[in-house]
Coordinates of C-alpha atoms and ligand atoms in Angstrom, one line a residue:
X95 CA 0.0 0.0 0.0
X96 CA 0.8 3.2 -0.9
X97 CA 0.1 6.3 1.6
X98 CA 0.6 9.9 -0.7
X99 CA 2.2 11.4 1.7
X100 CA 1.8 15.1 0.2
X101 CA -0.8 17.0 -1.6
X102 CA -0.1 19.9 -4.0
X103 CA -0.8 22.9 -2.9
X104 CA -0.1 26.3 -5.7
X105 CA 1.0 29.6 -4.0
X106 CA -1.3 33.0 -4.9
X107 CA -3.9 32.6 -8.1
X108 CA -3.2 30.9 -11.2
X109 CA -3.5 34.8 -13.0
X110 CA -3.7 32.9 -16.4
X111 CA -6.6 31.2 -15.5
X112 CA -7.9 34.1 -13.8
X113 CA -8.1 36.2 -16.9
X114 CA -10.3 33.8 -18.7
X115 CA -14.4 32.7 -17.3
X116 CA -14.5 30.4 -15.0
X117 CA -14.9 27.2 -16.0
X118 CA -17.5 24.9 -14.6
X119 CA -16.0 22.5 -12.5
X120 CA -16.0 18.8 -13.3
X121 CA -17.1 16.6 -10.3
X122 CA -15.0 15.2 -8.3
X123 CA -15.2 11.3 -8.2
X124 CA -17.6 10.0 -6.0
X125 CA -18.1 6.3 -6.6
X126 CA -15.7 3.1 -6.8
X127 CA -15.1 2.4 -10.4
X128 CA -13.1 0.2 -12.8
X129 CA -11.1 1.6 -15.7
X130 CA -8.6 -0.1 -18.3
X131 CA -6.6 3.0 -17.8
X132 CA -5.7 5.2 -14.8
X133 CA -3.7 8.6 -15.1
X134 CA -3.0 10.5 -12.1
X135 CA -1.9 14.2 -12.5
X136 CA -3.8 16.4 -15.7
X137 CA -0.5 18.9 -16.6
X138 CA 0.8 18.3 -20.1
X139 CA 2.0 14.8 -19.1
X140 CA -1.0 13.4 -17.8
X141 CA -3.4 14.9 -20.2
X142 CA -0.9 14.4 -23.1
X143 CA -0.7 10.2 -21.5
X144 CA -4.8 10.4 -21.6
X145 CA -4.9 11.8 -25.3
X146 CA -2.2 8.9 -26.7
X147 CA -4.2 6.2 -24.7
X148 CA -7.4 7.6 -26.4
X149 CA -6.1 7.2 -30.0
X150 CA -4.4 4.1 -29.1
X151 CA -7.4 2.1 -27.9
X152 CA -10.3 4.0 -28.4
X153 CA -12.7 1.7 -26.8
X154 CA -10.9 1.2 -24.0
X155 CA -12.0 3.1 -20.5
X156 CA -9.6 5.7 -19.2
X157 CA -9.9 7.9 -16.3
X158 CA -7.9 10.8 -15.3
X159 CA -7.9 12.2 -11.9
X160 CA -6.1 15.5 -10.6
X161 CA -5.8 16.8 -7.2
X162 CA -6.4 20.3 -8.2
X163 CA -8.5 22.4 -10.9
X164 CA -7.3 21.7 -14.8
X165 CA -4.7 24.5 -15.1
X166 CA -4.6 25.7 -11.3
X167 CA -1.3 23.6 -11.2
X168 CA 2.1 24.3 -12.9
X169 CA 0.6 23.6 -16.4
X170 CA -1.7 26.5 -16.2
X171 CA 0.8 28.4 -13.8
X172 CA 4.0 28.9 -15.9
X173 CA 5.0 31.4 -18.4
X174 CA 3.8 29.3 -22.1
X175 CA 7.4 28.9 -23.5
X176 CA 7.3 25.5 -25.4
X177 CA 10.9 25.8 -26.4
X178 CA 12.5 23.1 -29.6
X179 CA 15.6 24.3 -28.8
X180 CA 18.0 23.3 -25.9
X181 CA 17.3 25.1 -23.1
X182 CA 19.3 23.8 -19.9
X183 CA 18.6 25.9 -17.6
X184 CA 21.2 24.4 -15.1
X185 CA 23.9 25.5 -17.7
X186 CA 25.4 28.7 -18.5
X187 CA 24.4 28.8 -22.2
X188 CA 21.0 26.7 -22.2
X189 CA 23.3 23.9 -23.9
X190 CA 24.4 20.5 -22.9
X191 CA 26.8 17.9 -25.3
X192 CA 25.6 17.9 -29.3
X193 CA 24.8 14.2 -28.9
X194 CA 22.2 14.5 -26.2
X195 CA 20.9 18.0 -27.4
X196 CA 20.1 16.4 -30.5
X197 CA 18.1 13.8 -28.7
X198 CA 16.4 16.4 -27.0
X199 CA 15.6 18.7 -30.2
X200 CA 14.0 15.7 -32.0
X201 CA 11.5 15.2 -28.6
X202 CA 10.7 18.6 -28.3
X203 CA 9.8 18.8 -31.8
X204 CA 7.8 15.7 -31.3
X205 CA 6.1 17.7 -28.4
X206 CA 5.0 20.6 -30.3
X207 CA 4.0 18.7 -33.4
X208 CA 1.9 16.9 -31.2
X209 CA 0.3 20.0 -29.1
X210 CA -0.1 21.8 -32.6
X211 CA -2.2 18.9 -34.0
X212 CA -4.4 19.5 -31.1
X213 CA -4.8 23.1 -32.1
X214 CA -6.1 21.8 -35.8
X215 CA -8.4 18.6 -34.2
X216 CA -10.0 20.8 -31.4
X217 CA -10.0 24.1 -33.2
X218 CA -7.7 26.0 -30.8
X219 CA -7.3 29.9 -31.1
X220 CA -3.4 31.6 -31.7
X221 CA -3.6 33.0 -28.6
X222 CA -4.0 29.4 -26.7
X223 CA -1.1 28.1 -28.9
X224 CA 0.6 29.6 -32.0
X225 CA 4.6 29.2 -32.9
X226 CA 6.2 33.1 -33.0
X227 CA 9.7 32.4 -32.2
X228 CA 11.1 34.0 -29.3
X229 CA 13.9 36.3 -28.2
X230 CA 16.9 35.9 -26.1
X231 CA 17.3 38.9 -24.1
X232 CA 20.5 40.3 -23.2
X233 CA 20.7 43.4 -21.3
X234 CA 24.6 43.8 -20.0
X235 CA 28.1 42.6 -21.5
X236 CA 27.8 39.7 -19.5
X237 CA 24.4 38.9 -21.1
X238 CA 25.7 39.1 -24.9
X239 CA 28.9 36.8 -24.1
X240 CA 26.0 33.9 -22.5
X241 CA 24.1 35.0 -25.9
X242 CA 27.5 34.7 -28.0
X243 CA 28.4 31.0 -26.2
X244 CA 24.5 30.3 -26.9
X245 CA 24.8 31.2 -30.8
X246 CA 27.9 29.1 -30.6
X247 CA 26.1 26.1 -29.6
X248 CA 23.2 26.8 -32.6
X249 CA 25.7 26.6 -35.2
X250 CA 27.1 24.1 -33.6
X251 CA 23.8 22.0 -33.8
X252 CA 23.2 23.3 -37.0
X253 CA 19.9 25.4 -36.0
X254 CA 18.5 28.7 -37.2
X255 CA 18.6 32.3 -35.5
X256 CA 18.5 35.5 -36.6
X257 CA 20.9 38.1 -34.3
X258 CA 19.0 41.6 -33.3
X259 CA 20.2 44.6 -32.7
X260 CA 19.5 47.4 -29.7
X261 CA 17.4 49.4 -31.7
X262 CA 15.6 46.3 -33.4
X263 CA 15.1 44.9 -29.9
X264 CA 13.8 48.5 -29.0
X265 CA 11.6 48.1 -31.9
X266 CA 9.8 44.8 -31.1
X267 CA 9.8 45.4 -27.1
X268 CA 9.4 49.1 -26.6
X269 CA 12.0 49.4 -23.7
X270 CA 15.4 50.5 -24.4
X271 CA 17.4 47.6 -22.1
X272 CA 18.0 45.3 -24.3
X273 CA 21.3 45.6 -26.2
X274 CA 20.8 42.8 -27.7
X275 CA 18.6 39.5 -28.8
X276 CA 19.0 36.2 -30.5
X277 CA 15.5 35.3 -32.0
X278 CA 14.9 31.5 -32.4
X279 CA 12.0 31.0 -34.5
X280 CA 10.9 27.3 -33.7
X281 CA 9.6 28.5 -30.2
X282 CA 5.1 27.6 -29.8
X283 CA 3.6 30.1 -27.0
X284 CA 1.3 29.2 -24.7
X285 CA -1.7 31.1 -23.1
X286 CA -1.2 28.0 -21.0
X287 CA -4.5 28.0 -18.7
X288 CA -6.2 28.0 -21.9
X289 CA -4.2 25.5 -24.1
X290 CA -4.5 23.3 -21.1
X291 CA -8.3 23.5 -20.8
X292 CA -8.5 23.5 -24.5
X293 CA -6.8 20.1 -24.4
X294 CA -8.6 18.6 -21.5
X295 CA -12.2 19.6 -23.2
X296 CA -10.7 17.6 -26.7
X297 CA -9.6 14.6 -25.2
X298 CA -12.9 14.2 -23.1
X299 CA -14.7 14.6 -26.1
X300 CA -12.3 11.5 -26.8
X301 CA -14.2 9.7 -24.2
X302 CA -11.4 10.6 -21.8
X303 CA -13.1 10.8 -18.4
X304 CA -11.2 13.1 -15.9
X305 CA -12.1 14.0 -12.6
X306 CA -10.9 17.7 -10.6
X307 CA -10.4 18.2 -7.4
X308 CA -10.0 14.2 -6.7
X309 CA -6.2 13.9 -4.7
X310 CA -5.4 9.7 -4.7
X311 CA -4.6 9.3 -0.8
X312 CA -3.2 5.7 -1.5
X313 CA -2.5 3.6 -4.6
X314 CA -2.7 -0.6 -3.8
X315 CA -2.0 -3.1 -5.7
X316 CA -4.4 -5.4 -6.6
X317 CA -4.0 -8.7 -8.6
X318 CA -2.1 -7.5 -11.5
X319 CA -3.9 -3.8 -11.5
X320 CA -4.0 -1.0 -9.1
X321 CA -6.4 0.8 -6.7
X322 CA -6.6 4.4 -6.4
X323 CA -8.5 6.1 -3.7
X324 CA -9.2 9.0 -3.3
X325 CA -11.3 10.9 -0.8
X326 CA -14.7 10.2 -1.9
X327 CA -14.4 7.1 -4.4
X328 CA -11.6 4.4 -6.0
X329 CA -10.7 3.6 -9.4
X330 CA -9.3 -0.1 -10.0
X331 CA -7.3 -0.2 -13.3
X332 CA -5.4 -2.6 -14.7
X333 CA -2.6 -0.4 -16.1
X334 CA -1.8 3.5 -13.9
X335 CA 0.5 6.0 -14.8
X336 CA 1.7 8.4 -12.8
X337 CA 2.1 12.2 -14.3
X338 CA 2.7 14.0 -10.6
X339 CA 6.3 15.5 -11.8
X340 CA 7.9 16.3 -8.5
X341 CA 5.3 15.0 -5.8
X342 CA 6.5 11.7 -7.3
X343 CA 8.3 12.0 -4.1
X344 CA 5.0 12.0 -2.4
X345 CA 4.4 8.1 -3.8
X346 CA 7.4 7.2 -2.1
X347 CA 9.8 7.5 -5.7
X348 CA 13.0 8.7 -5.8
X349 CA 12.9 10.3 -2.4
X350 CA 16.0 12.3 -2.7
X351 CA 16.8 12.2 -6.1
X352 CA 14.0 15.2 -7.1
X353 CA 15.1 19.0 -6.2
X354 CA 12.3 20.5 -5.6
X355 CA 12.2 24.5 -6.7
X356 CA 9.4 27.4 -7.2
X357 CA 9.5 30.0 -9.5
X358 CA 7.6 32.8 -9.7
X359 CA 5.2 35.3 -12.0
X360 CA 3.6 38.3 -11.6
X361 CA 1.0 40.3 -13.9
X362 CA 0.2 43.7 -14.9
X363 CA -3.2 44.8 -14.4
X364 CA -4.5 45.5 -18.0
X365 CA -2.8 48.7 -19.8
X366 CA -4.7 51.3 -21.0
X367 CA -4.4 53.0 -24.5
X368 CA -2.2 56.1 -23.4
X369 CA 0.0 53.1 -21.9
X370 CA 0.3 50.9 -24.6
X371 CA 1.1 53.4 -26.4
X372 CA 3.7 55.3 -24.5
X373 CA 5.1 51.6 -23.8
X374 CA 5.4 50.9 -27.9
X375 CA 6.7 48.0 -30.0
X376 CA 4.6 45.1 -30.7
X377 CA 1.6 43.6 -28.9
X378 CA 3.0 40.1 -28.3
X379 CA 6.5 38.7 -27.6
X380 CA 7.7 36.6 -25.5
X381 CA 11.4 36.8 -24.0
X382 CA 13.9 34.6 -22.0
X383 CA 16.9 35.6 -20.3
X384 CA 20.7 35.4 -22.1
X385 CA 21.0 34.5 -18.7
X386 CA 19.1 31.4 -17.7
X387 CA 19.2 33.1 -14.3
X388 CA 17.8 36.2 -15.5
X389 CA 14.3 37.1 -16.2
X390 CA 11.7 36.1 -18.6
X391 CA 9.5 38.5 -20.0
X392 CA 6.3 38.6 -22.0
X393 CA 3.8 41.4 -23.7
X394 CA 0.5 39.7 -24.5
X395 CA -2.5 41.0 -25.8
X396 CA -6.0 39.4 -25.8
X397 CA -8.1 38.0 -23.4
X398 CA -7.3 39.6 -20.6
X399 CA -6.4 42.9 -22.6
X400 CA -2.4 44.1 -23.1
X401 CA -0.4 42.5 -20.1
X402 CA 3.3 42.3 -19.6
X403 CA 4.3 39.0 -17.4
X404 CA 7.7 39.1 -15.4
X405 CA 9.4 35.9 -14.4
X406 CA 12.3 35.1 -12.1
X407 CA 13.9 33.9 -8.5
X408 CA 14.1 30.2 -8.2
X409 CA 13.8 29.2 -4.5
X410 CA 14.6 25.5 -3.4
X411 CA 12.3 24.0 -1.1
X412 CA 12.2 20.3 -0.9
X413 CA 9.1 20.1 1.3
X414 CA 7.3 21.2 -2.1
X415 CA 5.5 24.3 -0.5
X416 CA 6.0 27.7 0.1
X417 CA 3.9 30.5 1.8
X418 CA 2.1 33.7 0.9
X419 CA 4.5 35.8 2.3
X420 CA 7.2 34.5 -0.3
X421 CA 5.6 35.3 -3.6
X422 CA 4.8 38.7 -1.5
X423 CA 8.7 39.1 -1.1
X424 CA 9.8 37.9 -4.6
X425 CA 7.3 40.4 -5.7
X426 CA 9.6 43.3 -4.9
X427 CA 11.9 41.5 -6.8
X428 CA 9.6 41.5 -9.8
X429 CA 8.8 45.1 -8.9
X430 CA 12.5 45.9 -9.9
X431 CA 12.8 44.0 -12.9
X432 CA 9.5 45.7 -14.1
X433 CA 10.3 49.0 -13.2
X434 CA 14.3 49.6 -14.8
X435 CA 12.8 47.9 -18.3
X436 CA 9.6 49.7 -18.6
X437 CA 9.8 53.4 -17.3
X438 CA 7.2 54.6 -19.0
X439 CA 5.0 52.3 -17.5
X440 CA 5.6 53.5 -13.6
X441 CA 1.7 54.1 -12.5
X442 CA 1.5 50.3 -14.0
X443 CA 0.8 48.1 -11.3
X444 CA 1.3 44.1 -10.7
X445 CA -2.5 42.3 -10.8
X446 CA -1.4 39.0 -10.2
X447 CA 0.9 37.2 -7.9
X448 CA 2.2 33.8 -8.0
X449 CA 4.5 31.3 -7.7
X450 CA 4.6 27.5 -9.2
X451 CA 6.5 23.8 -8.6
X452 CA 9.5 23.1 -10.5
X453 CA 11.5 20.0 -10.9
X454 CA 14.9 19.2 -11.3
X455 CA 17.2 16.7 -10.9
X456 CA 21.1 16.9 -10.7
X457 CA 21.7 15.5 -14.5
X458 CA 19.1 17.2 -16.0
X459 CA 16.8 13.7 -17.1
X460 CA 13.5 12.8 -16.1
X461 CA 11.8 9.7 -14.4
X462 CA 10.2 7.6 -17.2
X463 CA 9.9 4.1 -16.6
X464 CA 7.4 1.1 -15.0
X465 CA 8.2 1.7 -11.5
X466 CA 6.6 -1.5 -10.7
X467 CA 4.6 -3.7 -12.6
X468 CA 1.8 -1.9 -14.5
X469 CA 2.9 1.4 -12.6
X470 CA 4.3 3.7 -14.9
X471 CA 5.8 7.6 -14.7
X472 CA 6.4 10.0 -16.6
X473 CA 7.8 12.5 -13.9
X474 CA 10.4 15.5 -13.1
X475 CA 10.1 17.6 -16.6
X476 CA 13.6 19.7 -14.9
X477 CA 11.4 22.9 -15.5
X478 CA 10.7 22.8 -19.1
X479 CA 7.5 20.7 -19.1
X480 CA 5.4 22.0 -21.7
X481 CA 7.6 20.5 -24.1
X482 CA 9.2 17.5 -22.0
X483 CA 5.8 17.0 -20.1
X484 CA 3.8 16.5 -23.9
X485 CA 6.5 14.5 -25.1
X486 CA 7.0 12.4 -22.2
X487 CA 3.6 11.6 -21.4
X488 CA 2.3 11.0 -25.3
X489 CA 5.5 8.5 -25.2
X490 CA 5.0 6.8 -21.3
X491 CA 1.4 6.0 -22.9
X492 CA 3.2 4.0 -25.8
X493 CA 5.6 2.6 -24.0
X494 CA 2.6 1.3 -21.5
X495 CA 0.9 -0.2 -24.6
X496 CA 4.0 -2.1 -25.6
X497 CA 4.7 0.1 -28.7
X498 CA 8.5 0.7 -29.8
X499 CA 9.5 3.7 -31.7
X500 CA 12.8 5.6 -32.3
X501 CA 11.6 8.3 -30.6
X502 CA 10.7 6.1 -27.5
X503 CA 14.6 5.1 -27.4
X504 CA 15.7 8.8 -27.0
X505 CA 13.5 9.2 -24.5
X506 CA 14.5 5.8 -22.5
X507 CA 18.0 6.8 -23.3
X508 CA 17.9 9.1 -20.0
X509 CA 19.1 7.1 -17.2
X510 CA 16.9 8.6 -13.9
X511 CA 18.4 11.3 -11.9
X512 CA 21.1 10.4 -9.9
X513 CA 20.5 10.2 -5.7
X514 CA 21.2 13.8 -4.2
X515 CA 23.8 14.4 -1.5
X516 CA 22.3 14.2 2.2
X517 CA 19.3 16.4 2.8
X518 CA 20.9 19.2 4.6
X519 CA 24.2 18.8 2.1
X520 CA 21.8 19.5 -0.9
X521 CA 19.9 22.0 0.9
X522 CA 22.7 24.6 1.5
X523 CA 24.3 23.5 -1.8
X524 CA 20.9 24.2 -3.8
X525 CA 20.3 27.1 -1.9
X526 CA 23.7 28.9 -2.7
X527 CA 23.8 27.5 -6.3
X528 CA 20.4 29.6 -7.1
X529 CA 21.0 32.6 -5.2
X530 CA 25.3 32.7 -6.1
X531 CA 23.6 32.7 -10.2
X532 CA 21.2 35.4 -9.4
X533 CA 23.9 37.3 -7.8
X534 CA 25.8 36.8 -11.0
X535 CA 22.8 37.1 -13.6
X536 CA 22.9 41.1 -11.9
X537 CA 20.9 43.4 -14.2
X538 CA 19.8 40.2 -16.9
X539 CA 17.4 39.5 -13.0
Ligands
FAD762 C1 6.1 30.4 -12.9 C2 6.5 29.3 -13.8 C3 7.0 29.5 -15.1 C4 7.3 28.4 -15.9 N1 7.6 28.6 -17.2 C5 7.7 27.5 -18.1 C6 7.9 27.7 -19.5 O1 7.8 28.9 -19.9 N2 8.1 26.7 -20.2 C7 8.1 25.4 -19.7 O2 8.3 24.4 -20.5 N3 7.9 25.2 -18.4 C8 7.7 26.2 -17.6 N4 7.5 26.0 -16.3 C9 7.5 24.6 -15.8 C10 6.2 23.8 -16.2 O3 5.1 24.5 -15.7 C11 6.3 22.4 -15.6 O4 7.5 21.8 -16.0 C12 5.1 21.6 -16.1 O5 3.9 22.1 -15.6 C13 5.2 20.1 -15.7 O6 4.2 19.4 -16.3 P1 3.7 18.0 -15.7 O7 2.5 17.7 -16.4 O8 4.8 17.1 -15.7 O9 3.4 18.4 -14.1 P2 2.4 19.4 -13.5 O10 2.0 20.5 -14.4 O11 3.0 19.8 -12.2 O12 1.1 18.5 -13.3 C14 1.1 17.5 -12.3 C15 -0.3 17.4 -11.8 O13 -0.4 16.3 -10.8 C16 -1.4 16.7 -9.8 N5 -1.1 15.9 -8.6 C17 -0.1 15.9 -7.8 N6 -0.3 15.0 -6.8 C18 -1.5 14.4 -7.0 C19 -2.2 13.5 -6.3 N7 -1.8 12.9 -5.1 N8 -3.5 13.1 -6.8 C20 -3.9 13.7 -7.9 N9 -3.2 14.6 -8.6 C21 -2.0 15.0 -8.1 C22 -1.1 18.2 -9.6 O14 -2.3 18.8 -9.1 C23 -0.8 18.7 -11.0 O15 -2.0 19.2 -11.7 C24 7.2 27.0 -15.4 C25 6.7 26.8 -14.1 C26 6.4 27.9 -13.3 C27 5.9 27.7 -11.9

């Protein structure tokens, strides 16, 4: 028997979700049922597990439960960059060795070949999901030599870019701070609140049935199946896989292996004419950091009205929660990095507040394998999960139904994250890993 020993929980509102109507909620489950089919967790994993399993046996009976809302997690939480290219972010230049960034270029492109095919079966709008490109921002020297080793690596791999200028940045983004920007074109945004929900309402009309607000409290085995339960009801399924990312932890898997971070967002409130146009450049980009400790940045325009989203600090906090009073605090933070690159834009206050689950492990690869028999995961996307999380969980879903595929041997080719140093070891390491490479990342934060 397995006790969960921890239930998400997601710091301030999910502000993507907040800009659209609410949705009505699905019921929780409230009965003991069977299912061929169980996925636990509905990010991009789980829902992307659910949608394979529906076009791989369509008749079968497949049940999805989440603790939370769709989208009130990290999947409707983070900041809609569904990057092809590499994009380490525990490395200087976003790159790791050719061989494995290869591998990882091929699953990414998988990822959003797959999530763009949703957009055409279940009619999606550009503004859920549409591929723009995006920039790579630098603002100081030290962020054009991290762009100079990234443009290295590109050639390197053979990939496209197109190098920007100050006053080219200045056109596209309005604010003068930029000195400098790589644009990668083979970047898919996300409104990802509504790209998930879009996805959950298609694969439902799949026959996919998914349950909100239904946390599994233990998972037995059962004959050659599992039991779920959860606090009103029980699936029994012959085949479960589990799409938690890092409360994987909480199902007693690779306890110490999983680093455990948040990251954080905050919102404009909408801008108003005068301010979009004193602000300038174009309605919508989207922006990382030439320093992958630096800050990501966004302009959006649509639902919602014309927003700009700010996106940095990475805190480590293995007991996967963290309090109001931190997003509050890494909100000054925010408050900075908003005010020195839009001046014009100083009566423009932040909406929305929030911060979201990340995880990592120490060699960058994620948990996807049967952990026992006819318990699989597809877990610990190291921050980049709307690409890893697609791929991995339309792939975990194959590899559940016996399939074999070249693409399924990249993705087995990671070998499961190596076992962190003792708990307080890794917390003071962590801790002065992320705050020594903000330090450093200085004005790109
Ligand atoms: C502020 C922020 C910005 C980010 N920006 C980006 C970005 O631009 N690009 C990118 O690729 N990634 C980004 N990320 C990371 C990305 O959101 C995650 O990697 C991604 O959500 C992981 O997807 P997943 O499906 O594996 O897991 P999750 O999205 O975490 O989904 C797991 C689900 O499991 C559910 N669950 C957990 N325990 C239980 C239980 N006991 N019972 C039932 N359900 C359970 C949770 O409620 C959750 O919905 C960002 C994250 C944050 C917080």
């Amino acid at each position: 028997m397995i006790r969960i020993t921890q239930l998400p929980v997601d710091p301030g509102p999910a502000a993507w979700t907040s800009l659209l109507e609410t949705a009505p909620a699905r019921p929780p489950l409230a009965e003991c049922t069977t299912a061929d089919w169980l996925v636990i967790g509905a990010g991009f994993a789980g829902l992307s597990a659910a949608r394979r399993l529906s076009e791989l046996h369509p008749t079968d009976r497949i049940v999805v439960l989440d603790a939370c809302r769709i989208a009130e997690g990290p999947s409707g939480r983070n900041s809609g960059f569904m990057i092809d290219v590499p994009h380490d972010l525990s490395s200087d230049d976003y790159g790791g060795n050719a061989e494995n960034d290869h591998r990882q270029i091929r699953l990414n492109r998988a990822a959003i070949d797959y999530a763009l095919q949703a957009k055409d079966q279940w009619k999606m709008s550009d503004e859920s999901i549409a591929k723009t490109g995006k920039l790579n921002g630098a603002i100081t020297a030290r962020g054009v030599a991290h762009n100079t080793a990234y443009t290295k690596h590109l050639d390197e791999l053979n990939e496209p870019y197109e190098r920007i200028d100050g006053p080219g940045m200045h056109r596209i983004t309005g604010t003068r701070c930029y000195v400098e920007g790589i644009y990668s074109p083979g970047t898919v945004m996300l409104q990802p609140a509504l790209y998930t929900r879009n996805l959950a309402a298609g694969i439902e009309s799949n026959g996919v049935q998914i349950y909100e607000s239904s946390p599994v409290l233990s998972l037995q085995q059962q004959g050659a199946g599992w039991v779920a339960t959860t606090p009103q009801g029980s699936v029994s399924a012959a085949k479960v896989i589990l799409t938690v990312n890092g409360h994987l932890e909480s199902f007693g898997y690779y306890r110490q292996h999983l680093i455990h971070v948040y990251t954080y967002g905050s919102m404009t409130r909408s801008l108003n004419r005068s301010e979009v146009k004193a602000l300038g450049g174009e309605s919508r980009w989207a922006l990382t950091p030439a320093d992958p400790l630096g800050t990501t940045v966004r302009r959006v325009s649509g639902t919602g009205g014309d927003r700009i989203i700010i996106r940095n600090r990475a805190t480590y906090d293995p007991g996967l929660s963290v309090d109001a009073q931190r997003v509050e605090q890494v909100g000054h933070d925010h408050d900075k990095s908003f005010s020195s690159r839009f001046p014009m834009l100083n009566d423009v206050d932040m909406e929305y507040r929030w911060g979201g689950r990340l995880c990592l492990s120490r060699n960058s690869v994620s948990v996807f394998e049967e952990v026992e028999t006819n318990l699989f995961a597809a877990c610990c996307q190291n921050g980049l999960g709307t690409a890893k999380g697609t791929i991995a969980g339309k792939l975990i879903a194959e590899h559940a139904s016996g399939q074999q595929s070249a693409l399924l041997e990249d993705q087995l080719a990671d070998s499961g994250p190596v076992k962190l140093p003792p708990a307080p070891v890794a917390r003071v390491g962590a801790a002065v890993r992320l705050k020594w490479g903000e330090f450093r990342a200085g004005r790109e934060l």
